[in-house]
């Protein structure tokens, strides 16, 4: 089992990133060989500030280590340090179909009404993502629900390349979508994803928030006046309540129905303080380690450089295989 996953290096990690992606990454380390990277090459597909990007790569790496990514056992690096990602993405562009990319809902969402003004990189983003996992013969790719479609494209691409060129080069990766907390929603609106781009900071819990801020955000989270029912099925029309119970379950390592069994009949006056305590206690050691690492950026850089060296060794045979399959002689 080889696990590969990437995360965009954005400024502030929040609970959605942690419960939807990173917490699962940390657990995956017990199940297989893992490669995790900061997707800095993906980040340049939208406008970015170079100095901010450099800082975000370090900040996100610090957060990942703080959240339990063990850089001895797993390989942690940033994409730009391993040139094979960009190279394979280009080679795959010959096989990817425009029709496939036209169906990608994330491109439609991110480009919005200004499709003509979106970067070409944003459009071919899924091809780079396919290269990211195919390079390492990934068997399993833990991602949030929003990335499932991109993984399906990676499988289609791998299969078409293997067939078109009569090779058995690429392994078809399986997406691993988290169950309990695949989608953490905004604390202000249970129908919108918790997101770093929400203008209200009260809508999300940042990993850098101190305990008092976290408790306050949970206290003020939008809810309704009804008591909690005994099962998740009964919360179908109550997105805010569903979200809070989902967060509790993810932190407690239990199912949402198990949590509801304890709180059935209680109102949010009882549930919110319990959730706040659980959240504060879980995030405290993470925040402390995170801030400590951020104070030592050269240590973070050394870890990423070492990870990139290890990743490049693993990527090489697949990249060579792709050039050879395409009939592209190489120097050196
Ligand atoms: P982003 O920062 O939006 O690029 O997301 C980075 C990772 O976190 C991806 O794997 C997303 O699927 C995951 N993620 C982001 N927001 C959420 C959310 N609200 N709930 C669950 N997962 C999320
Ligand atoms: N596109 C992913 C996201 O926005 C990040 C990503 C880039 C990724 N390459 C990947 C995830 C490869 C899994 C595998 O979250």
Coordinates of C-alpha atoms and ligand atoms in Angstrom, one line a residue:
X1 CA 0.0 0.0 0.0
X2 CA 1.5 3.3 -1.0
X3 CA -0.3 6.5 0.1
X4 CA 0.2 9.8 -1.6
X5 CA -1.6 13.0 -0.9
X6 CA -1.1 16.8 -1.3
X7 CA -2.4 19.9 0.3
X8 CA -2.4 23.5 -1.0
X9 CA 0.0 25.7 1.1
X10 CA -2.4 28.3 2.2
X11 CA -1.9 30.8 5.0
X12 CA -4.1 29.4 7.7
X13 CA -5.0 25.9 8.4
X14 CA -8.5 25.4 9.8
X15 CA -10.6 22.6 11.3
X16 CA -11.9 21.5 7.9
X17 CA -8.3 20.9 6.6
X18 CA -7.4 19.1 9.9
X19 CA -10.5 16.8 10.2
X20 CA -11.1 16.4 6.4
X21 CA -7.5 15.7 5.4
X22 CA -4.6 16.0 7.8
X23 CA -5.9 13.9 10.7
X24 CA -6.4 11.1 8.3
X25 CA -2.9 11.6 6.9
X26 CA -1.5 11.0 10.3
X27 CA -3.5 7.8 10.8
X28 CA -2.5 6.5 7.3
X29 CA 1.1 6.4 8.5
X30 CA 0.2 3.2 10.3
X31 CA -1.2 1.5 7.2
X32 CA 1.3 2.0 4.5
X33 CA 4.3 3.9 3.1
X34 CA 3.3 7.6 2.9
X35 CA 4.3 10.5 0.8
X36 CA 2.8 13.9 1.6
X37 CA 3.5 17.1 -0.1
X38 CA 2.6 20.8 -0.2
X39 CA 1.1 21.5 -3.6
X40 CA 2.9 24.7 -4.3
X41 CA 2.8 24.1 -8.1
X42 CA -1.0 24.0 -7.8
X43 CA -1.0 27.2 -5.8
X44 CA 0.4 29.3 -8.7
X45 CA -2.7 28.5 -10.8
X46 CA -4.5 31.4 -9.1
X47 CA -2.9 34.8 -8.4
X48 CA -0.3 34.5 -5.7
X49 CA 2.3 36.6 -4.0
X50 CA 5.7 34.9 -4.2
X51 CA 6.9 35.9 -0.7
X52 CA 3.6 34.7 0.8
X53 CA 3.8 31.4 -1.1
X54 CA 7.2 30.7 0.4
X55 CA 6.0 31.5 3.8
X56 CA 2.8 29.4 3.4
X57 CA 4.8 26.4 2.3
X58 CA 6.8 26.6 5.5
X59 CA 3.8 27.4 7.6
X60 CA 1.8 24.5 6.2
X61 CA 4.8 22.1 6.6
X62 CA 5.0 23.2 10.3
X63 CA 1.3 22.5 10.8
X64 CA 1.5 19.1 9.2
X65 CA 4.4 18.1 11.5
X66 CA 2.5 19.5 14.5
X67 CA -0.5 17.4 13.5
X68 CA 1.5 14.3 13.7
X69 CA 3.2 13.7 10.3
X70 CA 6.4 11.8 11.3
X71 CA 9.1 12.9 8.8
X72 CA 11.2 9.9 9.5
X73 CA 8.6 7.4 8.7
X74 CA 6.8 9.4 6.0
X75 CA 8.2 11.5 3.1
X76 CA 7.2 15.2 3.5
X77 CA 8.2 17.7 0.8
X78 CA 7.0 20.5 -1.4
X79 CA 6.1 19.7 -5.0
X80 CA 8.4 22.4 -6.6
X81 CA 11.4 20.7 -5.1
X82 CA 10.8 17.5 -7.2
X83 CA 10.8 18.5 -10.9
X84 CA 9.4 15.2 -11.9
X85 CA 5.9 16.5 -11.0
X86 CA 6.0 19.3 -13.6
X87 CA 7.6 17.0 -16.2
X88 CA 5.1 14.2 -15.9
X89 CA 2.2 16.6 -16.0
X90 CA 3.4 17.8 -19.3
X91 CA 3.8 14.3 -20.7
X92 CA 0.3 13.5 -19.5
X93 CA -1.2 16.5 -21.3
X94 CA -0.9 14.6 -24.5
X95 CA -3.2 12.0 -23.2
X96 CA -5.7 14.0 -21.1
X97 CA -8.9 15.0 -23.1
X98 CA -10.4 18.5 -23.2
X99 CA -13.8 16.9 -22.7
X100 CA -12.7 15.4 -19.3
X101 CA -11.4 18.7 -18.1
X102 CA -14.6 20.5 -19.2
X103 CA -16.5 18.3 -16.7
X104 CA -14.5 19.3 -13.7
X105 CA -16.8 21.1 -11.2
X106 CA -13.9 22.6 -9.3
X107 CA -12.7 24.5 -12.3
X108 CA -16.2 25.8 -12.9
X109 CA -16.5 26.9 -9.3
X110 CA -13.1 28.5 -9.1
X111 CA -13.2 30.3 -12.5
X112 CA -16.8 31.4 -11.9
X113 CA -18.2 33.9 -14.4
X114 CA -14.7 34.9 -15.6
X115 CA -13.8 31.7 -17.3
X116 CA -12.0 33.4 -20.2
X117 CA -9.8 35.2 -17.6
X118 CA -8.9 32.1 -15.6
X119 CA -5.3 30.7 -16.0
X120 CA -4.6 27.8 -18.2
X121 CA -3.0 26.3 -15.2
X122 CA -6.3 26.3 -13.3
X123 CA -7.8 24.4 -16.2
X124 CA -5.2 21.7 -16.4
X125 CA -4.8 21.5 -12.6
X126 CA -6.2 18.0 -12.5
X127 CA -3.5 16.7 -14.9
X128 CA -0.8 17.9 -12.5
X129 CA -2.7 16.3 -9.7
X130 CA -2.8 13.0 -11.7
X131 CA 1.0 13.3 -12.2
X132 CA 1.4 13.8 -8.4
X133 CA 0.0 10.4 -7.6
X134 CA 0.9 8.4 -10.7
X135 CA 4.6 9.3 -10.3
X136 CA 4.8 7.3 -7.1
X137 CA 2.5 4.4 -8.1
X138 CA 0.1 5.5 -5.4
X139 CA -2.4 2.8 -4.5
X140 CA -4.4 5.0 -2.1
X141 CA -5.1 8.7 -2.1
X142 CA -6.8 10.2 1.0
X143 CA -8.7 13.3 -0.1
X144 CA -11.8 15.3 0.8
X145 CA -15.0 14.7 -1.1
X146 CA -14.3 17.8 -3.3
X147 CA -11.3 16.1 -4.8
X148 CA -13.0 12.8 -5.8
X149 CA -13.7 13.9 -9.3
X150 CA -10.0 14.8 -9.8
X151 CA -9.0 11.3 -8.7
X152 CA -11.4 9.7 -11.1
X153 CA -9.7 11.7 -13.9
X154 CA -6.3 10.4 -12.7
X155 CA -7.6 6.9 -13.0
X156 CA -9.0 7.5 -16.5
X157 CA -5.7 9.1 -17.5
X158 CA -3.6 6.2 -16.1
X159 CA -5.8 3.7 -17.9
X160 CA -5.8 5.5 -21.2
X161 CA -2.0 6.1 -21.2
X162 CA -1.4 2.4 -20.4
X163 CA -3.7 1.3 -23.2
X164 CA -2.7 3.8 -25.8
X165 CA 1.0 3.1 -25.4
X166 CA 0.7 -0.6 -24.6
X167 CA 2.4 -0.4 -21.3
X168 CA 1.7 -1.4 -17.7
X169 CA 3.3 1.8 -16.3
X170 CA 0.7 3.5 -14.1
X171 CA -1.1 2.1 -11.1
X172 CA -4.7 3.1 -10.8
X173 CA -5.1 5.0 -7.5
X174 CA -8.0 4.5 -5.2
X175 CA -9.5 7.6 -3.6
X176 CA -10.0 7.3 0.2
X177 CA -12.8 9.6 1.2
X178 CA -13.2 10.2 4.9
X179 CA -16.5 9.1 6.4
X180 CA -17.4 10.9 9.6
X181 CA -16.1 14.4 8.7
X182 CA -15.6 14.4 5.0
X183 CA -17.0 17.9 4.9
X184 CA -16.8 20.3 7.8
X185 CA -19.2 23.2 7.4
X186 CA -19.0 26.9 8.4
X187 CA -19.9 27.7 12.0
X188 CA -22.1 30.5 10.6
X189 CA -23.9 28.6 7.8
X190 CA -24.3 24.9 7.9
X191 CA -24.7 24.8 4.1
X192 CA -21.3 26.4 3.3
X193 CA -18.0 24.6 3.6
X194 CA -15.7 25.8 6.3
X195 CA -13.1 27.7 4.3
X196 CA -10.1 29.9 4.6
X197 CA -11.7 32.3 2.1
X198 CA -14.8 33.0 4.2
X199 CA -14.7 36.7 5.1
X200 CA -15.9 36.0 8.7
X201 CA -13.2 34.5 10.9
X202 CA -16.0 33.4 13.2
X203 CA -17.0 30.9 10.5
X204 CA -13.9 28.7 11.1
X205 CA -11.6 27.5 13.8
X206 CA -8.0 28.1 12.8
X207 CA -5.3 25.8 14.1
X208 CA -3.5 28.9 15.4
X209 CA -6.5 30.1 17.4
X210 CA -5.9 30.1 21.2
X211 CA -8.2 28.3 23.5
X212 CA -10.4 31.2 24.5
X213 CA -11.0 32.1 20.8
X214 CA -11.9 28.5 20.0
X215 CA -14.3 28.3 22.9
X216 CA -15.9 31.6 21.9
X217 CA -16.4 30.6 18.3
X218 CA -18.1 27.4 19.4
X219 CA -20.3 29.3 21.8
X220 CA -21.4 31.6 19.1
X221 CA -21.8 29.0 16.4
X222 CA -25.1 29.2 14.7
X223 CA -27.6 26.5 15.9
X224 CA -31.4 26.2 16.3
X225 CA -33.6 26.0 19.3
X226 CA -34.5 22.3 19.1
X227 CA -33.0 19.7 21.4
X228 CA -30.7 17.0 19.9
X229 CA -32.4 13.9 18.6
X230 CA -31.2 10.3 19.0
X231 CA -30.0 9.7 15.4
X232 CA -28.3 11.6 12.6
X233 CA -31.2 10.7 10.3
X234 CA -33.4 13.1 12.3
X235 CA -30.9 15.9 11.7
X236 CA -31.4 15.8 7.9
X237 CA -32.9 19.4 7.9
X238 CA -30.6 20.9 10.5
X239 CA -27.3 21.4 8.8
X240 CA -25.7 23.4 11.7
X241 CA -26.5 20.8 14.3
X242 CA -25.3 18.0 12.0
X243 CA -22.0 19.8 11.5
X244 CA -21.4 20.3 15.2
X245 CA -22.2 16.7 16.0
X246 CA -19.9 15.6 13.1
X247 CA -17.0 17.6 14.5
X248 CA -17.6 16.1 18.0
X249 CA -17.6 12.6 16.6
X250 CA -14.4 13.2 14.6
X251 CA -12.6 14.4 17.6
X252 CA -13.9 11.7 19.9
X253 CA -13.2 9.0 17.4
X254 CA -16.8 7.8 17.5
X255 CA -19.7 7.7 15.1
X256 CA -22.1 10.6 15.1
X257 CA -25.0 8.3 16.1
X258 CA -22.9 7.2 19.2
X259 CA -22.4 10.9 20.1
X260 CA -26.2 11.5 19.7
X261 CA -27.0 8.6 21.9
X262 CA -25.3 10.5 24.8
X263 CA -26.8 13.8 24.0
X264 CA -30.3 13.0 22.8
X265 CA -32.8 15.4 24.5
X266 CA -30.1 17.9 25.4
X267 CA -30.0 21.4 24.0
X268 CA -27.0 23.2 22.7
X269 CA -26.5 24.8 26.1
X270 CA -25.2 21.4 27.2
X271 CA -23.7 20.2 24.0
X272 CA -21.6 23.3 23.0
X273 CA -19.5 23.4 26.2
X274 CA -18.6 19.7 25.8
X275 CA -17.7 20.3 22.2
X276 CA -15.6 23.3 23.1
X277 CA -13.7 21.5 25.8
X278 CA -13.0 18.5 23.4
X279 CA -11.8 20.9 20.6
X280 CA -9.6 23.0 22.9
X281 CA -7.9 20.0 24.5
X282 CA -7.3 18.3 21.1
X283 CA -5.9 21.4 19.4
X284 CA -3.7 22.7 22.3
X285 CA -0.6 20.5 21.8
X286 CA -0.9 20.9 18.0
X287 CA -0.9 24.7 18.3
X288 CA 2.1 24.7 20.7
X289 CA 4.2 22.5 18.4
X290 CA 3.2 24.5 15.4
X291 CA 4.3 27.8 16.9
X292 CA 7.6 26.3 18.1
X293 CA 8.4 25.0 14.5
X294 CA 7.5 28.3 12.9
X295 CA 10.2 29.9 15.1
X296 CA 12.8 27.7 13.3
X297 CA 12.3 28.1 9.5
X298 CA 15.7 26.6 8.5
X299 CA 14.8 23.4 10.3
X300 CA 11.6 23.2 8.3
X301 CA 13.5 23.8 5.0
X302 CA 16.0 21.1 5.8
X303 CA 13.1 18.6 6.4
X304 CA 11.5 19.5 3.1
X305 CA 14.8 19.3 1.2
X306 CA 15.5 15.8 2.7
X307 CA 11.9 14.7 1.8
X308 CA 12.3 15.9 -1.7
X309 CA 15.5 13.9 -2.2
X310 CA 13.7 10.8 -1.0
X311 CA 10.7 11.5 -3.2
X312 CA 12.8 12.1 -6.3
X313 CA 14.4 8.7 -6.0
X314 CA 11.0 7.0 -6.0
X315 CA 9.6 9.2 -8.8
X316 CA 12.5 8.5 -11.2
X317 CA 11.6 5.0 -12.6
X318 CA 8.0 6.1 -13.5
X319 CA 9.1 9.3 -15.1
X320 CA 11.8 7.4 -17.2
X321 CA 9.1 4.9 -18.1
X322 CA 6.8 7.6 -19.3
X323 CA 9.4 9.2 -21.6
X324 CA 10.3 5.8 -23.0
X325 CA 6.7 4.8 -23.6
X326 CA 6.2 8.0 -25.6
X327 CA 9.3 7.4 -27.7
X328 CA 11.1 10.4 -26.3
X329 CA 14.9 9.8 -26.1
X330 CA 16.6 11.6 -23.2
X331 CA 20.1 12.8 -22.7
X332 CA 22.3 12.3 -19.6
Ligands
LIG1 P1 -7.9 23.7 0.7 O1 -7.2 24.5 1.7 O2 -9.3 24.2 0.5 O3 -7.2 23.6 -0.6 O4 -8.1 22.3 1.2 C1 -7.0 21.5 1.6 C2 -7.5 20.1 2.0 O5 -8.4 20.2 3.1 C3 -8.2 19.3 0.9 O6 -7.9 18.0 1.0 C4 -9.7 19.6 1.2 O7 -10.5 18.5 0.7 C5 -9.7 19.6 2.7 N1 -10.7 20.6 3.1 C6 -10.8 21.9 3.0 N2 -11.9 22.4 3.5 C7 -12.5 21.4 4.1 C8 -13.8 21.3 4.8 N3 -14.5 22.4 5.1 N4 -14.2 20.1 5.2 C9 -13.4 19.0 4.9 N5 -12.2 19.0 4.2 C10 -11.8 20.2 3.8
LIG2 N1 -6.0 19.4 -5.3 C1 -5.8 19.0 -3.9 C2 -6.6 20.0 -3.1 O1 -7.0 21.1 -3.5 C3 -4.4 19.1 -3.5 C4 -3.6 18.1 -4.3 C5 -2.7 18.4 -5.3 C6 -3.7 16.7 -4.1 N2 -2.2 17.2 -5.7 C7 -2.7 16.2 -5.1 C8 -4.4 15.8 -3.3 C9 -2.6 14.8 -5.2 C10 -4.2 14.4 -3.4 C11 -3.3 13.9 -4.4 O2 -6.9 19.7 -1.9

